[in-house]
Coordinates of C-alpha atoms and ligand atoms in Angstrom, one line a residue:
M1 CA 0.0 0.0 0.0
I2 CA 1.3 3.5 -0.8
E3 CA 1.5 5.7 2.2
T4 CA 0.1 9.2 1.7
Q5 CA 2.0 12.2 3.2
H6 CA 0.6 15.7 3.6
A7 CA 2.2 19.0 2.7
D8 CA 1.0 22.3 4.0
L9 CA 2.4 24.0 0.8
I10 CA 3.9 22.0 -2.0
V11 CA 5.9 23.5 -4.9
I12 CA 6.2 21.6 -8.1
G13 CA 9.4 22.4 -10.0
A14 CA 12.6 23.8 -8.5
G15 CA 13.6 26.2 -11.3
P16 CA 13.8 30.0 -10.8
G17 CA 10.0 30.2 -10.3
G18 CA 9.7 27.2 -8.0
Y19 CA 12.7 27.8 -5.7
A20 CA 11.9 31.5 -5.4
A21 CA 8.3 30.5 -4.4
A22 CA 9.5 27.8 -2.0
F23 CA 12.1 30.1 -0.3
R24 CA 9.7 33.1 0.0
A25 CA 7.0 30.9 1.5
A26 CA 9.5 29.4 4.0
D27 CA 10.7 32.8 4.9
L28 CA 7.1 33.8 5.6
G29 CA 6.9 30.9 8.1
R30 CA 5.3 28.1 6.0
S31 CA 6.3 24.5 6.0
V32 CA 7.2 23.8 2.4
V33 CA 7.8 20.7 0.3
L34 CA 9.7 21.3 -3.0
V35 CA 9.4 18.5 -5.7
D36 CA 11.6 18.2 -8.7
G37 CA 12.6 15.4 -11.1
R38 CA 16.2 16.4 -11.1
S39 CA 18.6 15.5 -8.3
T40 CA 19.8 19.1 -8.2
L41 CA 17.8 22.3 -7.7
G42 CA 17.7 25.1 -10.3
G43 CA 15.6 23.7 -13.1
V44 CA 16.4 24.2 -16.7
C45 CA 17.8 27.7 -16.1
L46 CA 20.6 26.6 -13.9
N47 CA 21.2 23.0 -15.0
E48 CA 20.9 23.2 -18.8
G49 CA 19.9 26.7 -19.9
C50 CA 20.8 30.3 -18.8
I51 CA 23.8 29.5 -16.7
P52 CA 25.7 26.9 -18.8
S53 CA 25.0 29.0 -21.9
K54 CA 26.4 32.1 -20.3
A55 CA 29.6 30.2 -19.3
L56 CA 30.0 29.1 -23.0
L57 CA 29.1 32.6 -24.2
H58 CA 31.8 34.1 -22.0
A59 CA 34.4 31.7 -23.6
A60 CA 33.1 32.7 -27.1
R61 CA 33.5 36.4 -26.3
V62 CA 37.0 35.9 -25.1
I63 CA 37.9 34.0 -28.2
H64 CA 36.3 36.7 -30.4
E65 CA 38.1 39.6 -28.6
A66 CA 41.4 37.8 -28.6
S67 CA 41.2 37.3 -32.4
H68 CA 40.4 41.0 -32.9
I69 CA 43.0 42.5 -30.7
G70 CA 45.5 41.9 -33.5
A71 CA 44.4 45.2 -34.9
W72 CA 45.6 46.8 -31.7
G73 CA 49.1 45.3 -32.1
I74 CA 48.6 42.5 -29.7
S75 CA 48.6 38.9 -30.9
F76 CA 47.7 35.7 -29.0
G77 CA 47.9 33.4 -32.0
H78 CA 45.1 31.0 -33.0
P79 CA 43.2 29.8 -29.9
K80 CA 43.5 26.1 -28.9
T81 CA 40.2 24.8 -27.5
D82 CA 40.2 21.9 -25.1
I83 CA 36.6 21.1 -25.3
D84 CA 36.7 18.7 -22.3
A85 CA 38.2 21.4 -20.1
L86 CA 35.6 23.9 -21.3
R87 CA 32.8 21.5 -20.6
A88 CA 34.3 20.7 -17.1
R89 CA 34.5 24.4 -16.3
K90 CA 30.9 25.0 -17.3
D91 CA 29.7 22.0 -15.3
A92 CA 31.7 23.2 -12.2
I93 CA 30.0 26.6 -12.4
V94 CA 26.6 24.9 -12.6
S95 CA 27.4 22.6 -9.6
Q96 CA 28.6 25.5 -7.5
L97 CA 25.3 27.3 -8.0
T98 CA 23.0 24.2 -7.6
D99 CA 24.9 23.3 -4.4
G100 CA 24.4 26.8 -3.2
L101 CA 20.6 26.4 -3.8
G102 CA 20.6 23.2 -1.9
Q103 CA 22.1 25.0 1.1
L104 CA 19.6 27.8 0.9
A105 CA 16.8 25.1 0.9
R106 CA 18.3 23.3 3.9
R107 CA 18.8 26.6 5.8
R108 CA 15.0 27.3 5.4
K109 CA 14.1 23.7 6.3
V110 CA 12.4 23.3 2.8
R111 CA 11.9 19.6 2.3
V112 CA 13.2 18.6 -1.1
V113 CA 11.6 15.5 -2.7
T114 CA 13.2 14.2 -5.9
G115 CA 10.6 12.8 -8.3
R116 CA 8.2 13.8 -11.0
A117 CA 4.9 15.1 -9.7
A118 CA 1.5 14.7 -11.4
F119 CA -1.9 15.6 -10.2
V120 CA -4.3 12.9 -9.1
R121 CA -7.0 15.4 -7.9
D122 CA -7.1 19.0 -7.0
D123 CA -5.6 18.3 -3.5
E124 CA -3.4 15.3 -4.3
L125 CA -0.3 14.5 -6.3
A126 CA 1.5 11.3 -7.2
V127 CA 5.3 11.7 -7.2
T128 CA 7.3 9.1 -9.2
T129 CA 10.8 8.7 -7.8
A130 CA 13.9 7.8 -9.7
D131 CA 13.6 4.1 -8.7
G132 CA 10.1 4.0 -10.1
G133 CA 8.4 4.1 -6.7
I134 CA 5.3 6.3 -6.2
E135 CA 4.7 8.7 -3.3
R136 CA 1.3 10.1 -2.7
W137 CA 1.1 13.7 -1.4
T138 CA -2.0 15.5 -0.3
F139 CA -1.6 19.3 0.1
G140 CA -3.2 22.4 1.4
Q141 CA -1.9 24.6 -1.3
A142 CA 0.2 24.0 -4.4
I143 CA 2.4 26.3 -6.6
I144 CA 3.0 24.8 -10.0
A145 CA 6.4 25.9 -11.5
A146 CA 6.9 22.9 -13.8
G147 CA 8.4 24.9 -16.6
S148 CA 8.5 24.1 -20.3
S149 CA 10.3 21.8 -22.8
S150 CA 11.7 22.3 -26.2
M151 CA 9.3 22.1 -29.1
Q152 CA 10.0 19.4 -31.7
L153 CA 9.1 19.9 -35.4
P154 CA 6.9 17.1 -36.6
G155 CA 8.4 14.3 -38.7
W156 CA 12.0 14.9 -37.6
P157 CA 14.1 11.7 -37.2
Q158 CA 15.7 10.6 -33.9
D159 CA 19.4 11.2 -34.5
S160 CA 22.2 11.9 -32.0
R161 CA 23.3 14.7 -34.3
I162 CA 20.0 16.5 -34.0
W163 CA 20.1 18.5 -30.8
D164 CA 17.8 20.6 -28.6
S165 CA 19.3 23.4 -26.5
T166 CA 20.1 20.9 -23.7
A167 CA 22.1 18.6 -26.0
A168 CA 23.8 21.6 -27.6
L169 CA 24.9 22.9 -24.2
E170 CA 26.4 19.4 -23.4
L171 CA 29.1 20.4 -25.8
R172 CA 29.3 16.8 -27.3
F173 CA 31.6 17.9 -30.1
V174 CA 32.2 21.0 -32.3
P175 CA 30.6 20.2 -35.6
R176 CA 32.4 21.4 -38.7
R177 CA 29.1 22.4 -40.2
L178 CA 26.2 23.3 -37.8
A179 CA 22.7 24.2 -38.9
I180 CA 20.5 26.0 -36.5
V181 CA 16.7 25.9 -37.1
G182 CA 15.1 28.9 -35.4
G183 CA 16.8 32.3 -35.1
G184 CA 15.2 33.2 -31.8
I185 CA 17.1 33.8 -28.6
I186 CA 18.4 30.3 -28.3
G187 CA 19.3 30.0 -31.9
L188 CA 21.2 33.3 -31.8
E189 CA 23.1 32.4 -28.6
M190 CA 24.1 29.0 -30.0
A191 CA 25.3 30.6 -33.3
T192 CA 27.5 32.9 -31.2
I193 CA 28.9 30.0 -29.2
Y194 CA 29.6 27.5 -31.9
S195 CA 30.9 30.0 -34.5
A196 CA 33.5 31.1 -31.9
L197 CA 34.4 27.5 -31.3
G198 CA 35.1 27.0 -35.0
S199 CA 31.8 25.7 -36.6
S200 CA 30.6 27.0 -39.9
V201 CA 27.1 28.0 -38.8
T202 CA 23.9 28.4 -40.9
V203 CA 20.8 29.8 -39.2
I204 CA 17.4 29.1 -40.7
E205 CA 14.6 31.4 -39.5
L206 CA 11.0 31.2 -40.5
A207 CA 10.2 34.9 -39.8
G208 CA 11.4 37.8 -41.9
Q209 CA 14.1 38.7 -39.4
V210 CA 16.1 37.0 -36.6
A211 CA 14.7 37.6 -33.1
P212 CA 11.3 38.3 -34.6
G213 CA 9.9 39.9 -31.4
A214 CA 12.7 42.5 -31.4
E215 CA 13.1 45.9 -33.0
A216 CA 13.9 45.4 -36.7
D217 CA 16.9 47.8 -36.7
A218 CA 18.3 45.9 -33.8
A219 CA 17.8 42.5 -35.4
D220 CA 19.6 43.8 -38.5
L221 CA 22.6 44.6 -36.4
I222 CA 22.6 41.1 -34.9
N223 CA 22.3 39.6 -38.3
A224 CA 25.2 41.7 -39.6
S225 CA 27.4 40.7 -36.6
L226 CA 26.6 37.0 -37.3
E227 CA 27.5 37.4 -41.0
A228 CA 30.7 39.2 -40.0
R229 CA 31.8 36.0 -38.2
S230 CA 31.0 33.9 -41.3
C231 CA 27.6 32.7 -40.2
I232 CA 25.0 32.3 -43.0
V233 CA 21.6 33.5 -42.0
H234 CA 18.5 32.6 -44.1
T235 CA 15.4 34.5 -43.0
G236 CA 11.9 33.9 -44.3
T237 CA 12.9 30.3 -44.8
R238 CA 11.1 27.1 -43.8
V239 CA 12.7 23.6 -43.5
I240 CA 10.5 21.3 -45.4
S241 CA 12.3 18.0 -44.9
I242 CA 15.3 16.6 -43.0
K243 CA 17.2 13.5 -44.0
A244 CA 19.9 11.9 -41.8
S245 CA 22.6 9.7 -43.5
A246 CA 25.8 8.3 -42.3
K247 CA 27.7 11.3 -43.8
S248 CA 25.5 14.2 -42.8
V249 CA 22.1 15.7 -41.9
R250 CA 20.6 17.4 -44.9
L251 CA 17.9 20.0 -44.6
S252 CA 15.7 21.0 -47.6
C253 CA 14.4 24.6 -47.4
E254 CA 11.9 26.7 -49.1
G255 CA 11.1 30.4 -49.1
G256 CA 13.8 33.1 -48.7
Y257 CA 16.3 30.4 -49.3
A258 CA 15.2 27.5 -51.5
G259 CA 17.9 24.8 -51.5
T260 CA 19.6 22.4 -49.1
V261 CA 21.8 22.8 -46.1
E262 CA 24.2 20.0 -45.4
A263 CA 25.4 19.8 -41.7
D264 CA 27.3 17.6 -39.3
A265 CA 24.9 18.6 -36.5
V266 CA 21.6 20.4 -36.3
I267 CA 20.2 22.5 -33.4
Q268 CA 16.4 22.7 -33.2
A269 CA 15.5 26.0 -31.4
V270 CA 11.9 26.7 -32.5
G271 CA 10.4 27.6 -29.2
R272 CA 9.3 25.9 -26.0
R273 CA 6.0 24.5 -24.8
A274 CA 4.4 24.6 -21.3
S275 CA 4.9 21.3 -19.4
T276 CA 1.2 21.1 -18.5
A277 CA 0.5 17.6 -19.8
A278 CA 3.5 16.2 -17.8
I279 CA 1.8 17.3 -14.5
A280 CA -1.6 16.1 -15.5
A281 CA -3.1 19.5 -14.7
V282 CA -6.4 18.4 -16.2
K283 CA -6.9 15.9 -13.4
A284 CA -6.9 18.8 -10.9
G285 CA -9.5 20.6 -13.2
I286 CA -7.0 23.4 -13.9
E287 CA -7.9 25.6 -16.8
V288 CA -5.4 25.8 -19.7
R289 CA -5.2 27.8 -22.9
P290 CA -5.3 26.0 -26.3
D291 CA -1.4 26.2 -26.4
G292 CA -1.3 24.3 -23.1
A293 CA -0.3 27.2 -20.8
V294 CA -2.0 27.3 -17.4
I295 CA -4.3 30.3 -17.0
V296 CA -3.5 32.5 -14.0
D297 CA -4.6 35.9 -12.8
A298 CA -2.3 38.7 -11.6
L299 CA -2.1 37.0 -8.2
C300 CA -0.8 33.9 -10.0
R301 CA -3.9 31.9 -9.0
T302 CA -5.4 29.3 -11.3
N303 CA -9.1 28.6 -11.3
R304 CA -8.6 26.2 -8.4
Y305 CA -8.5 28.4 -5.3
N306 CA -5.7 26.4 -3.6
I307 CA -3.4 26.0 -6.7
F308 CA -1.1 28.7 -8.1
A309 CA 1.1 28.6 -11.2
V310 CA 4.2 30.6 -12.1
G311 CA 6.8 30.8 -14.9
D312 CA 7.0 29.1 -18.3
I313 CA 4.0 26.9 -17.5
T314 CA 1.8 30.0 -17.6
G315 CA 3.0 30.9 -21.1
G316 CA 5.3 33.6 -22.4
P317 CA 7.4 35.4 -22.1
M318 CA 9.3 32.3 -20.9
L319 CA 12.0 34.0 -19.0
A320 CA 13.6 33.1 -15.7
H321 CA 13.3 36.6 -14.2
R322 CA 9.5 36.7 -14.9
A323 CA 9.2 33.3 -13.2
T324 CA 11.1 34.4 -10.2
H325 CA 8.9 37.5 -9.7
Q326 CA 5.8 35.5 -10.2
G327 CA 7.1 32.8 -7.7
K328 CA 7.5 35.4 -5.0
V329 CA 4.0 36.8 -5.7
A330 CA 2.4 33.3 -5.6
A331 CA 4.1 32.6 -2.3
E332 CA 3.1 35.9 -0.8
V333 CA -0.6 35.5 -1.9
A334 CA -0.6 31.9 -0.6
C335 CA 0.6 33.2 2.7
G336 CA -2.2 35.8 2.9
H337 CA -0.2 38.8 1.8
A338 CA -1.3 41.4 -0.7
S339 CA 0.8 40.9 -3.8
A340 CA 0.5 40.9 -7.5
F341 CA 2.5 40.5 -10.7
D342 CA 1.2 43.5 -12.6
T343 CA 4.0 44.8 -14.8
A344 CA 4.1 44.9 -18.6
F345 CA 7.9 45.5 -18.5
V346 CA 9.7 42.2 -18.6
P347 CA 13.2 42.7 -20.1
F348 CA 14.4 40.5 -22.9
V349 CA 18.1 39.9 -23.4
A350 CA 19.9 37.8 -26.0
Y351 CA 23.4 37.3 -24.8
T352 CA 24.8 37.4 -28.3
N353 CA 28.0 39.4 -29.2
P354 CA 27.0 42.2 -29.3
E355 CA 24.1 41.7 -26.9
L356 CA 20.5 42.5 -27.9
A357 CA 18.2 43.8 -25.1
W358 CA 14.8 45.3 -25.1
V359 CA 12.0 46.2 -22.6
G360 CA 8.5 47.5 -23.2
P361 CA 6.8 47.5 -26.6
T362 CA 8.8 47.8 -29.8
T363 CA 8.0 50.6 -32.3
A364 CA 6.2 48.0 -34.5
Q365 CA 4.0 47.0 -31.5
L366 CA 3.3 50.7 -30.6
K367 CA 2.4 51.3 -34.2
A368 CA 0.1 48.3 -34.4
A369 CA -1.6 49.4 -31.1
G370 CA -2.0 53.0 -32.5
V371 CA 0.1 54.5 -29.8
A372 CA 1.6 57.9 -30.8
H373 CA 5.4 57.7 -30.3
K374 CA 8.7 59.1 -31.3
V375 CA 12.1 57.5 -31.0
A376 CA 15.3 58.8 -29.4
R377 CA 18.3 57.1 -31.0
F378 CA 22.0 57.1 -30.4
P379 CA 24.4 55.0 -32.6
W380 CA 27.3 53.6 -30.7
A381 CA 29.8 54.6 -33.4
A382 CA 29.7 58.0 -31.7
S383 CA 30.4 56.6 -28.2
G384 CA 33.9 57.2 -27.1
R385 CA 33.8 54.4 -24.5
N386 CA 32.5 51.9 -27.2
L387 CA 35.3 52.8 -29.6
A388 CA 38.0 52.8 -26.9
S389 CA 36.8 49.3 -25.8
G390 CA 37.0 47.8 -29.2
G391 CA 33.2 47.7 -29.6
G392 CA 31.6 47.7 -33.0
D393 CA 28.2 48.7 -34.2
G394 CA 25.6 49.3 -31.5
L395 CA 22.4 51.2 -30.9
T396 CA 20.4 52.7 -28.1
M397 CA 16.8 53.4 -29.0
I398 CA 14.2 54.8 -26.6
A399 CA 10.5 55.2 -27.7
Y400 CA 8.6 58.0 -26.0
A401 CA 5.3 59.7 -26.0
P402 CA 5.6 63.0 -28.1
E403 CA 3.4 65.1 -25.8
S404 CA 4.6 64.1 -22.3
G405 CA 8.0 62.7 -23.1
R406 CA 7.2 59.6 -21.1
V407 CA 9.4 56.7 -21.8
L408 CA 7.5 53.8 -23.5
G409 CA 10.1 51.2 -24.3
A410 CA 13.7 50.8 -25.3
T411 CA 16.1 48.6 -27.3
I412 CA 19.8 48.5 -26.8
V413 CA 22.4 46.6 -29.0
G414 CA 26.0 46.5 -27.9
P415 CA 28.4 44.9 -25.4
G416 CA 26.6 44.8 -22.0
A417 CA 23.3 45.9 -23.4
G418 CA 21.5 43.6 -21.0
E419 CA 23.1 45.5 -18.0
L420 CA 22.4 48.9 -19.5
L421 CA 18.7 48.1 -20.0
A422 CA 18.1 48.0 -16.3
E423 CA 18.1 51.8 -16.1
V424 CA 15.4 52.1 -18.7
G425 CA 13.4 49.3 -17.0
L426 CA 13.3 51.5 -13.8
A427 CA 12.4 54.5 -15.9
L428 CA 9.4 52.6 -17.3
E429 CA 8.3 51.4 -13.9
M430 CA 8.6 54.9 -12.4
G431 CA 6.8 56.6 -15.4
A432 CA 10.0 58.6 -16.1
T433 CA 10.3 61.0 -19.0
L434 CA 13.1 61.6 -21.5
T435 CA 14.0 64.7 -19.5
D436 CA 14.5 62.6 -16.3
L437 CA 16.9 60.3 -18.2
A438 CA 18.7 63.3 -19.9
L439 CA 19.2 65.2 -16.6
T440 CA 20.5 62.1 -14.7
V441 CA 24.3 62.6 -14.7
H442 CA 25.9 59.5 -16.3
A443 CA 29.6 58.9 -15.8
H444 CA 31.9 59.6 -18.6
P445 CA 33.1 57.7 -20.5
T446 CA 30.6 54.9 -20.1
L447 CA 28.3 52.9 -22.3
S448 CA 25.4 54.0 -20.1
E449 CA 25.9 57.5 -21.5
T450 CA 24.3 56.2 -24.7
V451 CA 21.0 56.3 -22.8
A452 CA 21.5 59.9 -21.8
F453 CA 22.9 60.9 -25.3
A454 CA 19.8 59.4 -27.0
T455 CA 17.5 61.3 -24.8
E456 CA 19.5 64.6 -25.0
R457 CA 19.6 64.2 -28.8
A458 CA 15.8 63.9 -29.0
L459 CA 15.5 66.9 -26.7
G460 CA 17.9 68.9 -28.9
R461 CA 20.4 69.3 -26.0
L462 CA 23.3 67.4 -27.5
A463 CA 25.9 69.0 -29.6
E464 CA 25.5 67.0 -32.8
L465 CA 28.6 65.5 -34.5
Ligands
LIG501 P1 11.9 31.7 -29.6 O1 10.5 31.7 -29.6 O2 12.7 32.8 -29.0 O3 12.5 31.5 -31.1 C1 12.1 30.4 -31.9 C2 12.3 30.9 -33.3 O4 12.1 29.8 -34.1 C3 11.4 32.0 -33.7 O5 12.2 33.1 -34.2 C4 10.5 31.4 -34.8 O6 10.2 32.3 -35.8 C5 11.4 30.3 -35.3 N1 10.8 29.1 -35.9 C6 9.6 28.5 -35.5 N2 9.4 27.5 -36.3 C7 10.3 27.4 -37.2 C8 10.6 26.6 -38.3 N3 9.8 25.6 -38.6 N4 11.7 26.9 -39.1 C9 12.5 27.9 -38.8 N5 12.3 28.7 -37.8 C10 11.2 28.5 -37.0 O7 12.3 30.3 -28.9 P2 13.7 29.7 -28.5 O8 14.8 30.5 -29.1 O9 13.6 28.2 -28.8 O10 13.7 29.9 -26.9 C11 12.7 29.3 -26.2 C12 12.3 30.1 -25.0 O11 13.4 30.2 -24.1 C13 11.9 31.5 -25.4 O12 10.8 31.9 -24.7 C14 13.1 32.3 -25.0 O13 12.8 33.7 -24.7 C15 13.6 31.6 -23.8 N6 15.1 31.8 -23.7 C16 15.5 32.9 -23.2 C17 16.9 33.2 -23.1 C18 17.4 34.5 -22.6 O14 16.6 35.2 -21.9 N7 18.6 34.9 -22.9 C19 17.8 32.2 -23.6 C20 17.3 31.1 -24.1 C21 15.9 30.8 -24.1

């Protein structure tokens, strides 16, 4: 007979949404059980997503910069890559962080259960452990933070040379020819990593530009930077068939590029899907959208009063920082506190080289919504700090309301764009205007000055070149 245990509050999934929820609830005095299928905490983000990719992107940036410093009279010679050592370094960083999370859980007396949870009813879960055993858990409240998984295109063969992002980050080998299907954030970051490691990369993107959700001018700069490192980018192109042979994997394409792409490995990066089916949400009577995302309100409540949901499983944008904020909100509401996730300003960052970052609506979205706007722009070719740091093309763009000058959104392309964006994020949250940004004294010479310069330019306060 299976013994049933009871949790006051159970959190399903230990990624950035789940651990944030579990820790916050524990800090607020609750007894918390945190369930995850992995033996380490941190979810996709820490174990096989954000963190390992950033470690590899750091290596890619160093390789790139070292190869360009020749123009400054300094030469390191051709880099020698020890892929085993690189993989070990990446794995060590991941372990350090997952171990740290384990300590944070122990310190808060959060009980961690390793196993895959699925609903049996709206107050009961079955948890399948690694040895195939089943634990039954009833609960007072539950927070679902079970995340998402890579989408697979239909009809693709099973082949060890066809990778999802997890497999790509395992760094199995550096293919001579790499095809990447999907030029979204994952596709662009993988192109940055593998081109630096020596692969000839071809990116195939269905939409008319890479990073389709981003500002078109910014996407153009990213496209150009990829082409400058010998990547081939086919936009407006669909893969119609894929054939794996002993020699290679061959992709047949139609649209913008009609022809074949022959590769030694293929990364499929065509989006992610909420893991709703894996947790049998339907058995708890939880309402989901047609795309499978769990429906929640601003308090992160599902239609079941005792069940909350946060992060990727609630749909897009599927970003770790959104999940973390929602996780804290769900924990606070579950503990009887007044809290809500009510912002429209979730920043996006592609950690490419240069980085691409944006927050708030793009100009295309403002136009489509009929919102009157103007754009303050500053090209990074005129930034002293950028030139003196070896930076190339970059751009700071800030959309604002013509009457009030209120900031509506921003896009930044350049080294460290993701860091620079935080200032504009705060401006948006505070309802700041162009003048607020222009009158804020920015240190010289810094890249953050590009935010001030863009606004001063729009206000006619900058001495033009
Ligand atoms: P994405 O939605 O960002 O990009 C998928 C891309 O694939 C899109 O550009 C889409 O037009 C294209 N596409 C779809 N079907 C296609 C087809 N048949 N042929 C060619 N192209 C096709 O998804 P992703 O890059 O897979 O990332 C998944 C999720 O993970 C996203 O929500 C992303 O924001 C998130 N993520 C974020 C980061 C970060 O914040 N730095 C990093 C990695 C992933």
